[in-house]
Coordinates of C-alpha atoms and ligand atoms in Angstrom, one line a residue:
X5 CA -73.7 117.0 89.2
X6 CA -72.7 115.1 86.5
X7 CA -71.2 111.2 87.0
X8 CA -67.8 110.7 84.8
X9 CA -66.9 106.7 83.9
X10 CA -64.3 106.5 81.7
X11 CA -66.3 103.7 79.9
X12 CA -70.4 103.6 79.7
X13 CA -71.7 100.7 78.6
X14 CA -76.1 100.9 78.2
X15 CA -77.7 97.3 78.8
X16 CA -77.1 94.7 80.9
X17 CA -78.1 91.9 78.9
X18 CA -75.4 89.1 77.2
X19 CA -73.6 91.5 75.3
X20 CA -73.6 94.6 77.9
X21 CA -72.1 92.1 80.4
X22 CA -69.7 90.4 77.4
X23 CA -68.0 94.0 77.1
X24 CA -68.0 94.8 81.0
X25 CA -66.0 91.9 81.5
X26 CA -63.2 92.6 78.5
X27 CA -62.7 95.9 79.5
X28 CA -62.4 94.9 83.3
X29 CA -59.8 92.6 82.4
X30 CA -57.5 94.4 79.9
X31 CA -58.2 98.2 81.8
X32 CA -58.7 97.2 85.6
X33 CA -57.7 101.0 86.7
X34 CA -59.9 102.9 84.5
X35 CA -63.4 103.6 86.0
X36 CA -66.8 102.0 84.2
X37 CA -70.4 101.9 84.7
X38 CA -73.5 99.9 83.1
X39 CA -76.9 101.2 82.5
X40 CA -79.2 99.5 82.5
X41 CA -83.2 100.7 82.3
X42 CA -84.7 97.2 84.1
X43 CA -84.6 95.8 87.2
X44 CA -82.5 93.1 86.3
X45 CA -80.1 91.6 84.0
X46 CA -80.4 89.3 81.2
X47 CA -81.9 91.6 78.7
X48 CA -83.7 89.1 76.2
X49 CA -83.7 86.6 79.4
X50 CA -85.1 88.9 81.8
X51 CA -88.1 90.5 79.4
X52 CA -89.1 86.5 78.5
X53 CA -91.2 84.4 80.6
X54 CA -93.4 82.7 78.9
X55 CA -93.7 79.1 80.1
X56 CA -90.4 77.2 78.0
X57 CA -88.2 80.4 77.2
X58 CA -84.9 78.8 75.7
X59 CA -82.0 79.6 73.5
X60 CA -82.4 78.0 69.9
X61 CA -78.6 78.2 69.5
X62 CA -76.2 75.9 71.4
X63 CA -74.7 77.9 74.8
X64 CA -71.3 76.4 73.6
X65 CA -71.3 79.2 70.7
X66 CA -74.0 81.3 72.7
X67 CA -72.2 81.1 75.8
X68 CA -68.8 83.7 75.8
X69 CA -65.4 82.1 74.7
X70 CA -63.9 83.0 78.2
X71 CA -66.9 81.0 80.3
X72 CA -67.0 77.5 79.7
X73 CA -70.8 76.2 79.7
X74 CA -70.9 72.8 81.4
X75 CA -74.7 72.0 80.4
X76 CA -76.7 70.6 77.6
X77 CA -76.4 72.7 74.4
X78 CA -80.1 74.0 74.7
X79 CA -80.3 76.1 77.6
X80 CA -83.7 77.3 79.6
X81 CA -84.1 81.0 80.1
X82 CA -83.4 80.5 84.2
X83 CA -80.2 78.2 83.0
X84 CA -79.1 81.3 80.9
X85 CA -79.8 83.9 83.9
X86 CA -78.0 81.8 85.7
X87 CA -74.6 81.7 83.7
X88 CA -74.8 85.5 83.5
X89 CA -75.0 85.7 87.6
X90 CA -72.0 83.4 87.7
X91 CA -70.0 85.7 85.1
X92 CA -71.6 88.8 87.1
X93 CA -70.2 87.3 90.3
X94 CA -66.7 85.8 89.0
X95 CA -65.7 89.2 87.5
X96 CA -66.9 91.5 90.4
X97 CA -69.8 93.8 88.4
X98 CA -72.6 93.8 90.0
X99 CA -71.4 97.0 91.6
X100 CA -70.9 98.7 88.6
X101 CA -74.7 97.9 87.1
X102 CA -77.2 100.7 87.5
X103 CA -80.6 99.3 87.2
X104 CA -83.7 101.0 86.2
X105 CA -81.6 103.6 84.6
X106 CA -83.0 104.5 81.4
X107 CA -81.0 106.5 78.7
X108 CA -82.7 109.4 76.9
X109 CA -80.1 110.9 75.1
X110 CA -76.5 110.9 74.3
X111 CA -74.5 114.1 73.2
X112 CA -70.6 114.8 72.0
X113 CA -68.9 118.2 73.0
X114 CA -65.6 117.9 70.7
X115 CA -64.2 120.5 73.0
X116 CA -65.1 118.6 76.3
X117 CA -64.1 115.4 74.4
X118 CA -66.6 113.3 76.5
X119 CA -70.7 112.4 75.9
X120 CA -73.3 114.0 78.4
X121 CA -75.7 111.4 78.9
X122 CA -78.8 112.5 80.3
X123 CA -80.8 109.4 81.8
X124 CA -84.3 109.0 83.8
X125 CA -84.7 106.6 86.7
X126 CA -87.5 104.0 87.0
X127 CA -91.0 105.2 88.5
X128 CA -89.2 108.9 89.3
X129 CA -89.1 112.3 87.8
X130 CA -85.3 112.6 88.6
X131 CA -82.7 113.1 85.9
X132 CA -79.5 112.2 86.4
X133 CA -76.2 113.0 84.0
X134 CA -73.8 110.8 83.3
X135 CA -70.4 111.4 81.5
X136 CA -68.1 109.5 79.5
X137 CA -65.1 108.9 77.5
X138 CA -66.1 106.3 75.5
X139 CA -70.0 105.0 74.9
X140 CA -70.6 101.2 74.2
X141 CA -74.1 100.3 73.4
X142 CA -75.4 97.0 74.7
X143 CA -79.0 97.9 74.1
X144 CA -79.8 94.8 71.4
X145 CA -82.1 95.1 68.9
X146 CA -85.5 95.0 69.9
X147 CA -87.9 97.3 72.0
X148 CA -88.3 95.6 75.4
X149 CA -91.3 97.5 76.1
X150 CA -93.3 96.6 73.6
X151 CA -93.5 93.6 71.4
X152 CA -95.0 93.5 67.7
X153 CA -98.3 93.2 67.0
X154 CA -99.9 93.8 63.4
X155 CA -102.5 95.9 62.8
X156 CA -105.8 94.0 63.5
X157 CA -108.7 96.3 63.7
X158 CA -111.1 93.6 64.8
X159 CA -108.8 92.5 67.9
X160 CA -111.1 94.3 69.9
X161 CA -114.0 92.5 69.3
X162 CA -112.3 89.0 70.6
X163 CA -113.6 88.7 74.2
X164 CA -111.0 86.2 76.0
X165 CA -107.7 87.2 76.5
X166 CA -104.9 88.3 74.2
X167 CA -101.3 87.4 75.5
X168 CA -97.8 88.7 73.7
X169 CA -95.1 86.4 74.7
X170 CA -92.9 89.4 75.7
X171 CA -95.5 90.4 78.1
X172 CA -96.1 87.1 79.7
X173 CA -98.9 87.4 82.7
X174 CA -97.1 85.8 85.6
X175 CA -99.8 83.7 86.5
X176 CA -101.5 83.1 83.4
X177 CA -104.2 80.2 83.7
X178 CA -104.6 78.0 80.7
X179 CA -105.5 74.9 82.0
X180 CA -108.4 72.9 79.7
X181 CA -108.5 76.3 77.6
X182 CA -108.4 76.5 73.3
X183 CA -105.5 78.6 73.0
X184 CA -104.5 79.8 69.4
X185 CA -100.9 80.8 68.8
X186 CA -100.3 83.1 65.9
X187 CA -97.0 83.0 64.2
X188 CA -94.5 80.4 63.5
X189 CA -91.3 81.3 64.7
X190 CA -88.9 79.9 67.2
X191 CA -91.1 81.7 70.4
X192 CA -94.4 79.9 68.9
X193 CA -92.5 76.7 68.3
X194 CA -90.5 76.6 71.7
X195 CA -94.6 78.0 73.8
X196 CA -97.0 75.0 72.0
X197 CA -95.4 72.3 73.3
X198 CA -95.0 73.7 76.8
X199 CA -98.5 75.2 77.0
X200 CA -99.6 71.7 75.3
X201 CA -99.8 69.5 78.4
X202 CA -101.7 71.7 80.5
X203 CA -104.2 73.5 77.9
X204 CA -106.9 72.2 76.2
X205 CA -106.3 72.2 73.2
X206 CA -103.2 74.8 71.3
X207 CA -103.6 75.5 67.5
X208 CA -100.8 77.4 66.1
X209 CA -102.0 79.9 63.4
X210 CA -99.0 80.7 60.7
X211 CA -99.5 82.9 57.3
X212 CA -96.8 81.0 56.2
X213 CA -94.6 77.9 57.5
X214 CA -91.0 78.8 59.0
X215 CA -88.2 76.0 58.4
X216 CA -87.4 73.9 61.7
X217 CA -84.6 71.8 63.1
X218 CA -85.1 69.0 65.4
X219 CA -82.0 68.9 67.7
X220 CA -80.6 66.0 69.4
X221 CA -77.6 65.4 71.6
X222 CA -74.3 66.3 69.9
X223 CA -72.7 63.2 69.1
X224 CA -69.5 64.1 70.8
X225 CA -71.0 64.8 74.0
X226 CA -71.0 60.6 75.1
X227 CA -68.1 60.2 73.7
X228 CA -66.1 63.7 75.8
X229 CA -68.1 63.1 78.6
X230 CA -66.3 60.2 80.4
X231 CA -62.9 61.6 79.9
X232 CA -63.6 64.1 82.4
X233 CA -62.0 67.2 80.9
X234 CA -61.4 70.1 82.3
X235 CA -64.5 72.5 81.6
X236 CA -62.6 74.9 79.4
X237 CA -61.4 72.3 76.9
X238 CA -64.7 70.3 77.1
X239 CA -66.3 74.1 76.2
X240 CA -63.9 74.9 73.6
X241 CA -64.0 71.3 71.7
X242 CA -67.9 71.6 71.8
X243 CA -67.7 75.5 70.6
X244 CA -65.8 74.4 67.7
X245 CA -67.9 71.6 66.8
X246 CA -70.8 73.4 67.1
X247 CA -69.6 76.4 64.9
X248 CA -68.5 74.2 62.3
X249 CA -72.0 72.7 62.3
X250 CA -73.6 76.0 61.9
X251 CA -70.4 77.1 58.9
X252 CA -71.6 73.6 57.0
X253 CA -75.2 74.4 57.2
X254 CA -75.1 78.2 56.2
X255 CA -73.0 77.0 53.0
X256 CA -74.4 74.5 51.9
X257 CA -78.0 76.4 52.0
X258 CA -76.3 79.1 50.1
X259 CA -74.4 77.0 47.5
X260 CA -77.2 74.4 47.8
X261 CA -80.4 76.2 48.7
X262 CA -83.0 72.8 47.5
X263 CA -80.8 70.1 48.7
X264 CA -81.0 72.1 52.1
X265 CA -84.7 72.3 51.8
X266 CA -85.2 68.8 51.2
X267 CA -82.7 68.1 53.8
X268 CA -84.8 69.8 56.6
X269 CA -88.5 68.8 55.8
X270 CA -86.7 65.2 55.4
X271 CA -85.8 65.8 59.2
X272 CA -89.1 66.7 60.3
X273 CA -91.3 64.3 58.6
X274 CA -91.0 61.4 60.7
X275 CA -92.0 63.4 63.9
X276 CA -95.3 63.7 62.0
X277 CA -98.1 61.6 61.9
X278 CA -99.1 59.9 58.5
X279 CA -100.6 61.5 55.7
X280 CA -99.6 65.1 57.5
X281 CA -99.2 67.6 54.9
X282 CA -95.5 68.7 55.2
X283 CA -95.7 70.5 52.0
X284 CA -98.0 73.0 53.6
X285 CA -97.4 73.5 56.6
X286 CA -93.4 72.9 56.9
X287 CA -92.2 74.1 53.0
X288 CA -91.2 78.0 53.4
X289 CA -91.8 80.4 50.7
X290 CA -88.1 81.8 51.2
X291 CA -84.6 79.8 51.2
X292 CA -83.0 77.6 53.9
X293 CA -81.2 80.2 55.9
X294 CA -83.2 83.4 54.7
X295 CA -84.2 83.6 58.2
X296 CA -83.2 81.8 61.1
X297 CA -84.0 78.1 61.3
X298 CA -85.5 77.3 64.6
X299 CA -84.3 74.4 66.6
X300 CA -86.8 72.2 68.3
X301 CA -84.9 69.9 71.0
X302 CA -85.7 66.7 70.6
X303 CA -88.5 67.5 68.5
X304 CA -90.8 68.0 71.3
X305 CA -93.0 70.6 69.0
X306 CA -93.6 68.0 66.5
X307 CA -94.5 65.7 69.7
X308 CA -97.3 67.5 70.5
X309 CA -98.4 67.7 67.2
X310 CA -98.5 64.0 66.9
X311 CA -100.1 63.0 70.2
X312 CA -103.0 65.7 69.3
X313 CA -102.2 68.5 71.5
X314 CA -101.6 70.6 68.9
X315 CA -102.5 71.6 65.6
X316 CA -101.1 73.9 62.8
X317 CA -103.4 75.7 60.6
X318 CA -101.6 77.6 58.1
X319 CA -104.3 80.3 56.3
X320 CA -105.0 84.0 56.7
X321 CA -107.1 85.9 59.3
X322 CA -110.2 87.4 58.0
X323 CA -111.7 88.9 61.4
X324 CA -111.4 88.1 64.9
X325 CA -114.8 88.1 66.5
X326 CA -115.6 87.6 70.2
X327 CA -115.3 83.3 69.8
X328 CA -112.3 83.4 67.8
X329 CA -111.1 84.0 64.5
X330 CA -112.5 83.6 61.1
X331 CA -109.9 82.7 59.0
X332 CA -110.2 83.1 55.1
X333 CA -110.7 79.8 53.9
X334 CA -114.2 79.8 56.1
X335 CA -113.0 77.9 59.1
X336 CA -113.0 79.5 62.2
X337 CA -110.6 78.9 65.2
X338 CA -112.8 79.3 68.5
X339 CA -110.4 80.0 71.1
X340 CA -110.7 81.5 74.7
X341 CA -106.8 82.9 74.9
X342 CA -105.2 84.1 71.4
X343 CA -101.3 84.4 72.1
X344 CA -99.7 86.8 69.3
X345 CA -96.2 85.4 68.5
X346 CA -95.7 88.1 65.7
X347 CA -92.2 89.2 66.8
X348 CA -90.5 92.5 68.3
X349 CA -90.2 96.1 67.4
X350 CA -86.7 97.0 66.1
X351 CA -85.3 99.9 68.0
X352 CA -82.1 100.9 67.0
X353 CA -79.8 101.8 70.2
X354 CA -82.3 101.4 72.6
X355 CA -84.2 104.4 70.9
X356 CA -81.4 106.9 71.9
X357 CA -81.5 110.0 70.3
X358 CA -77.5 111.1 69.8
X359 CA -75.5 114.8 68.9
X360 CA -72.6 115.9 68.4
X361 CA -71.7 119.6 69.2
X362 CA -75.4 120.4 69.2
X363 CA -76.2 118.9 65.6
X364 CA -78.8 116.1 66.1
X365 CA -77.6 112.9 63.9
X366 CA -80.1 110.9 61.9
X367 CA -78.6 107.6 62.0
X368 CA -80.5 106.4 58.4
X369 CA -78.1 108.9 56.8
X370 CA -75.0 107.6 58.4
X371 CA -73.1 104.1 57.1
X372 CA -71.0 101.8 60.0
X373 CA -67.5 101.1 60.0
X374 CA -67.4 97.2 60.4
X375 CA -70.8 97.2 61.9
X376 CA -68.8 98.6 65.3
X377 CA -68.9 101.9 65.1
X378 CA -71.1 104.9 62.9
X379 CA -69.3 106.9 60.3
X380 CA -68.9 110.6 62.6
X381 CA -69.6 109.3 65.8
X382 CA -66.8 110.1 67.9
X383 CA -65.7 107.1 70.6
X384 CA -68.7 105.0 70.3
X385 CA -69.1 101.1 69.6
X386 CA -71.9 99.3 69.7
X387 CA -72.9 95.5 69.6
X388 CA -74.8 93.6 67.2
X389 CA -74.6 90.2 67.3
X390 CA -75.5 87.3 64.0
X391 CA -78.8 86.6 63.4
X392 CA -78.0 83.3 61.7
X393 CA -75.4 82.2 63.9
X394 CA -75.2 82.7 67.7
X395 CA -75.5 86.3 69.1
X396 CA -72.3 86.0 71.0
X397 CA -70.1 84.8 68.2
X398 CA -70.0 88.6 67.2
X399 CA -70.4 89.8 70.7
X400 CA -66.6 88.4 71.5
X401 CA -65.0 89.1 68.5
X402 CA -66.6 93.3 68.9
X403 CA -65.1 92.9 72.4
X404 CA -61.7 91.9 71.2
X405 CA -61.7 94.6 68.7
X406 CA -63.2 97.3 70.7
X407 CA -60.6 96.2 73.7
X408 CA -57.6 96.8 71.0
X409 CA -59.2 100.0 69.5
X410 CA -58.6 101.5 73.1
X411 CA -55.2 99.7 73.7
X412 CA -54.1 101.4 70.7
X413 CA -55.3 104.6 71.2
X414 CA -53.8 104.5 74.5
X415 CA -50.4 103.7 73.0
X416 CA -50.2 106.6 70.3
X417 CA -51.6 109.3 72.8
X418 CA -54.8 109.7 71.4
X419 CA -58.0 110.8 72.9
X420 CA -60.5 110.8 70.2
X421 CA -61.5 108.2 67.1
X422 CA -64.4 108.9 64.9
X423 CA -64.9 107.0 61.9
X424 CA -64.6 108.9 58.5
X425 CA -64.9 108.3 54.9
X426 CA -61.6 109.1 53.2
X427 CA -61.6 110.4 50.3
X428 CA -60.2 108.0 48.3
X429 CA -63.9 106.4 49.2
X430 CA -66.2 109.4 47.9
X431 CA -67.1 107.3 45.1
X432 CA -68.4 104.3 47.2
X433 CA -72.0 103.2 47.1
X434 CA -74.2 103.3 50.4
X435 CA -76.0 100.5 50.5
X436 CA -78.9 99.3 53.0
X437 CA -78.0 97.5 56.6
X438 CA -79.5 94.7 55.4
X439 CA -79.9 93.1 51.4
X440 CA -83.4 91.6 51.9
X441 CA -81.8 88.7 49.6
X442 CA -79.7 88.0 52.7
X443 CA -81.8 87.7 55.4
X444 CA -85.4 88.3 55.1
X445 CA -87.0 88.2 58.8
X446 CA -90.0 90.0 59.1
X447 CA -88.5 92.3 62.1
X448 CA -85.5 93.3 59.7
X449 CA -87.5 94.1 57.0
X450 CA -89.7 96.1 59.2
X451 CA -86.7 97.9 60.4
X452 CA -84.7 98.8 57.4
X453 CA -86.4 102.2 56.8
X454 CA -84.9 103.2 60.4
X455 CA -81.2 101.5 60.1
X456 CA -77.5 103.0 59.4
X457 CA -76.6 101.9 56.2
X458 CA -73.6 100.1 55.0
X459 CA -70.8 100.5 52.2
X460 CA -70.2 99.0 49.3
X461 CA -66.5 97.9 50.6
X462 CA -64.5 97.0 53.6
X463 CA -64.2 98.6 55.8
X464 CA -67.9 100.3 55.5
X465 CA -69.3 96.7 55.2
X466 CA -71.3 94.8 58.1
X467 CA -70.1 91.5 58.5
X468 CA -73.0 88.8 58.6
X469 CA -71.2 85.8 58.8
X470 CA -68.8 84.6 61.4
X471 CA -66.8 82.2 58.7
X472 CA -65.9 85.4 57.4
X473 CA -65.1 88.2 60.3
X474 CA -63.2 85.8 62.2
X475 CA -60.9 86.0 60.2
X476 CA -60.9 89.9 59.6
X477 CA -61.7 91.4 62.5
X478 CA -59.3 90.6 64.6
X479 CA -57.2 90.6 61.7
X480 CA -58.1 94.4 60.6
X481 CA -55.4 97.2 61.0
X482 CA -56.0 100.3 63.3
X483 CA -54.0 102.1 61.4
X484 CA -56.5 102.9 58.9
X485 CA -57.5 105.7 57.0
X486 CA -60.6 105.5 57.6
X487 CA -60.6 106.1 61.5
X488 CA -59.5 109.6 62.0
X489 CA -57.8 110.2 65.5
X490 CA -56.9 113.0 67.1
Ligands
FAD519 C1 -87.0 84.6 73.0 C2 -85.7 84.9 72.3 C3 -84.8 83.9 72.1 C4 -83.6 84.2 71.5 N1 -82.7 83.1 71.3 C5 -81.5 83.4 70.7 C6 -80.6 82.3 70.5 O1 -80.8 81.2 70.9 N2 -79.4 82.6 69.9 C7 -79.1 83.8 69.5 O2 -78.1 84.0 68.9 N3 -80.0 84.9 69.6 C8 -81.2 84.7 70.3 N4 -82.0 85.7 70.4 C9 -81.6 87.1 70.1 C10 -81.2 87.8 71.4 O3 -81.8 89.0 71.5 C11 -79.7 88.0 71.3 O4 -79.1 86.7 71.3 C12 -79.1 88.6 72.6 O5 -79.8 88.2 73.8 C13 -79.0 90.1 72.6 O6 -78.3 90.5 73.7 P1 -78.0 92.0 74.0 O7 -77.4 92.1 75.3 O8 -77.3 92.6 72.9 O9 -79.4 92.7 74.0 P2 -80.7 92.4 74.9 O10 -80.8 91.1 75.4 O11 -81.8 92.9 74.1 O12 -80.4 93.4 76.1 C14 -80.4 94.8 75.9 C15 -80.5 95.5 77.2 O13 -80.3 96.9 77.0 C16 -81.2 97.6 77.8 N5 -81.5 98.9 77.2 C17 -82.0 99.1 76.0 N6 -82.1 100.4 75.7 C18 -81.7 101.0 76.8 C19 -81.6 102.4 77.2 N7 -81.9 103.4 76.4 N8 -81.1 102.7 78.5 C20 -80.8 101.7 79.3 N9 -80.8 100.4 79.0 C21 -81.3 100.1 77.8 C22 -82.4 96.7 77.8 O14 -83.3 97.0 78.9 C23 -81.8 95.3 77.9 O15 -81.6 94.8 79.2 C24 -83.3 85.5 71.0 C25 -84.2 86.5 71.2 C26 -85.4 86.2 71.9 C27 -86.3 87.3 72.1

């Protein structure tokens, strides 16, 4: 027997729960369920446990609009659980969440106008089918059930023990041990200096150096903090401030990509003892902004660096053999636990294979509308946060849209809305998700093979930057061409 919601959202981590509590709030008699293949929720917080697990954006921006964030801008992985249990509670879903639900595949009937969803439950044979009349991924961006690892033939040979962060052993023992840490992004950055006080010594590995940002106290925080505001203005003056930070620092690495540089390794260079070669290990290859830059509260990373817990060895592997790694420069790293900080798997809609009236859709020949919706998917949105700002900018600003995209249909009598290239757009260029020039992390350029495409115009174009869609998304007409209804 199948299940019918009139909304399904799949995932239950910040954005999953984001939508769940728009469409509560503007359609509180319609009938809505989350899926959610875990045991828990959190997505991104519930998969990462490694020791120090924290946000590297602010929770003012990171945080939703509508839930006021009364800590310190960094937040722990447990502080960030814990806001999502209070927005869980407040807005009454934690009936509505399936765990250990996982989605397998997602079908249109045009005539039935709903998807079949046929979904497996955790550690059981049994499949259950779900129906609905409008699908909302949640499922981010990444495969939770496996992180990246390159190829490394020789990983065999090392005979300690070889640790992903996303697969963090509960009780992992490190104490007094060499630990090496390969990679150099905001999970290596945020592990050293919590594995550094315990272990005995933690070398962090990189091909090449990543830009960092050492992060202090907002200035406005001593300043708003006496006055006592109520927690939704003190929220909304801190969002602000912090999204105007991030609008300053994007532009001026784009209109001033060497000034930024220089900016950021002069930022870093006194948490670093004499003589240490920023050049090297701190000077990326790419431009400011080109990837994320990692926050490092209070510098604590460069801390540890400069009390000698930890060390940065930027060179190549040649071989890992059973003590270690032999690098190519002819050093060799002896370690007894290597942790492999070398990113995620992308997987595209949490892997979901979709259809519509029996025709199977290959997503890599299909463009977005807005980055929202696909071009021919019929009543389906999905969220996909910024990578250079916070997630959650785009998350609300989706919601918004998604919540009006159903307002409006209601209010015209329509039951169906599937994005559609008119023709006054045959001519238009399909371009790739994502221009490398733009953002360049390794996980995206693994993925871009696999991803939707994008146009060469609005409204076929995925909006990267939030200085931007604020202003057109909520801005953009429904009465548009380009979205046929019926
Ligand atoms: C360690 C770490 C730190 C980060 N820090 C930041 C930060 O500071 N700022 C920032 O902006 N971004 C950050 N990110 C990026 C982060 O992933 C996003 O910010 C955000 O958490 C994505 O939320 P989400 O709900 O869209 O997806 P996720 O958190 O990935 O959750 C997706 C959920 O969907 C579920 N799901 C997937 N497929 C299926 C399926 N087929 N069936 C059922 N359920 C499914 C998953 O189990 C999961 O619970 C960080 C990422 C990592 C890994």
């Amino acid at each position: 027997m199948a299940q019918h919601f009139d909304f399904l959202i799949i995932g239950a981590g910040i954005s999953g729960i984001g939508a769940a509590c728009h469409l509560r709030q503007r359609f509180a008699d319609s009938s809505l369920a989350i899926l959610e293949a875990m045991d828990g929720f959190g997505g991104t917080w519930w998969t990462h446990r490694y020791p120090g697990a924290r946000s590297d954006s602010d929770l003012f921006t990171y945080g939703y609009g509508f839930k006021p964030w009364k800590g310190s801008a960094i937040a722990s992985a447990d502080e960030i659980r814990g806001y999502l249990s209070e927005v869980i509670d407040e807005n009454g879903l934690a009936p509505l969440i399936r765990y250990g639900h996982q989605v397998r595949a997602a079908r249109w009937s045009s005539e039935d106008q709903r998807w079949t969803l046929e979904v497996t439950r955790t550690g059981s044979d049994e499949v259950l089918t779900f129906t609905t009349s409008f699908l909302w991924i949640c499922a981010g961006y990444y495969d939770h059930g496996q992180g990246y690892t390159p190829e490394w033939p020789t990983l065999k040979d090392f005979k300690g023990q070889v640790v992903h962060p996303q697969h963090w052993p509960e009780n992992l023992d490190y104490k007094g041990k060499r630990v090496v840490v390969i990679g150099s992004g905001a999970t290596a950055a945020t592990l050293i200096p919590n594995l550094a006080d315990d272990a005995g010594h933690v070398t962090m590995l990189q091909r090449s150096p990543t830009f960092f940002l050492p992060a202090h106290e907002h200035p406005l925080v001593p300043l708003l903090k006496p006055l006592n505001l109520p927690d939704a203005w003190y929220h909304e003056i801190m969002r602000r401030a912090f999204v105007a930070r991030t609008d300053e620092i994007v532009q001026t690495a784009k209109q001033h990509p060497e000034a930024m540089r220089a900016f950021l390794l002069g930022e870093i260079r006194p948490h670093l003892p004499e003589g240490f070669d920023v050049d090297k290990h701190f000077n990326p290859r790419y431009r400011p902004w080109q990837q994320r830059i990692a926050v490092v509260p209070e510098g604590d990373f460069f801390k540890a660096i400069r009390e000698g817990q930890a060390s940065v060895v930027t060179d190549t592997i040649e071989r890992f053999d059973a003590k270690g790694i032999q690098l190519t420069s002819g050093e060799h790293l002896d370690a007894d636990i290597i942790v492999t900080a070398t990113g995620f798997n992308l997987k595209l809609f949490g892997g979901i294979p979709f259809s519509v009236d029996g025709a199977p859709v290959d997503l890599r020949e299909r463009i977005t509308y807005r980055g929202v919706m696909i071009e021919g998917l019929p009543n389906m949105a999905f969220t996909q946060g910024y990578f250079r700002a916070s997630w959650t900018l785009r998350s609300d600003l989706v919601c918004d849209w998604v919540c009006r995209l159903i307002a409006h249909m209601r209010e015209q009598g329509h039951n169906v809305v599937q994005p559609t290239v008119p023709s006054a757009d045959a001519d238009m260029q399909r371009l790739s998700w994502m221009e490398a020039d733009n953002f360049n992390a390794g996980y995206v350029v693994r993925a871009q093979a696999a991803m939707y495409g994008q146009g060469d115009r609005h409204p076929w174009k995925h909006g990267m930057e939030h200085a931007e869609e604020r202003n057109i998304l909520p801005a953009a007409s429904l009465q548009d061409e380009a979205l046929a209804y019926r």
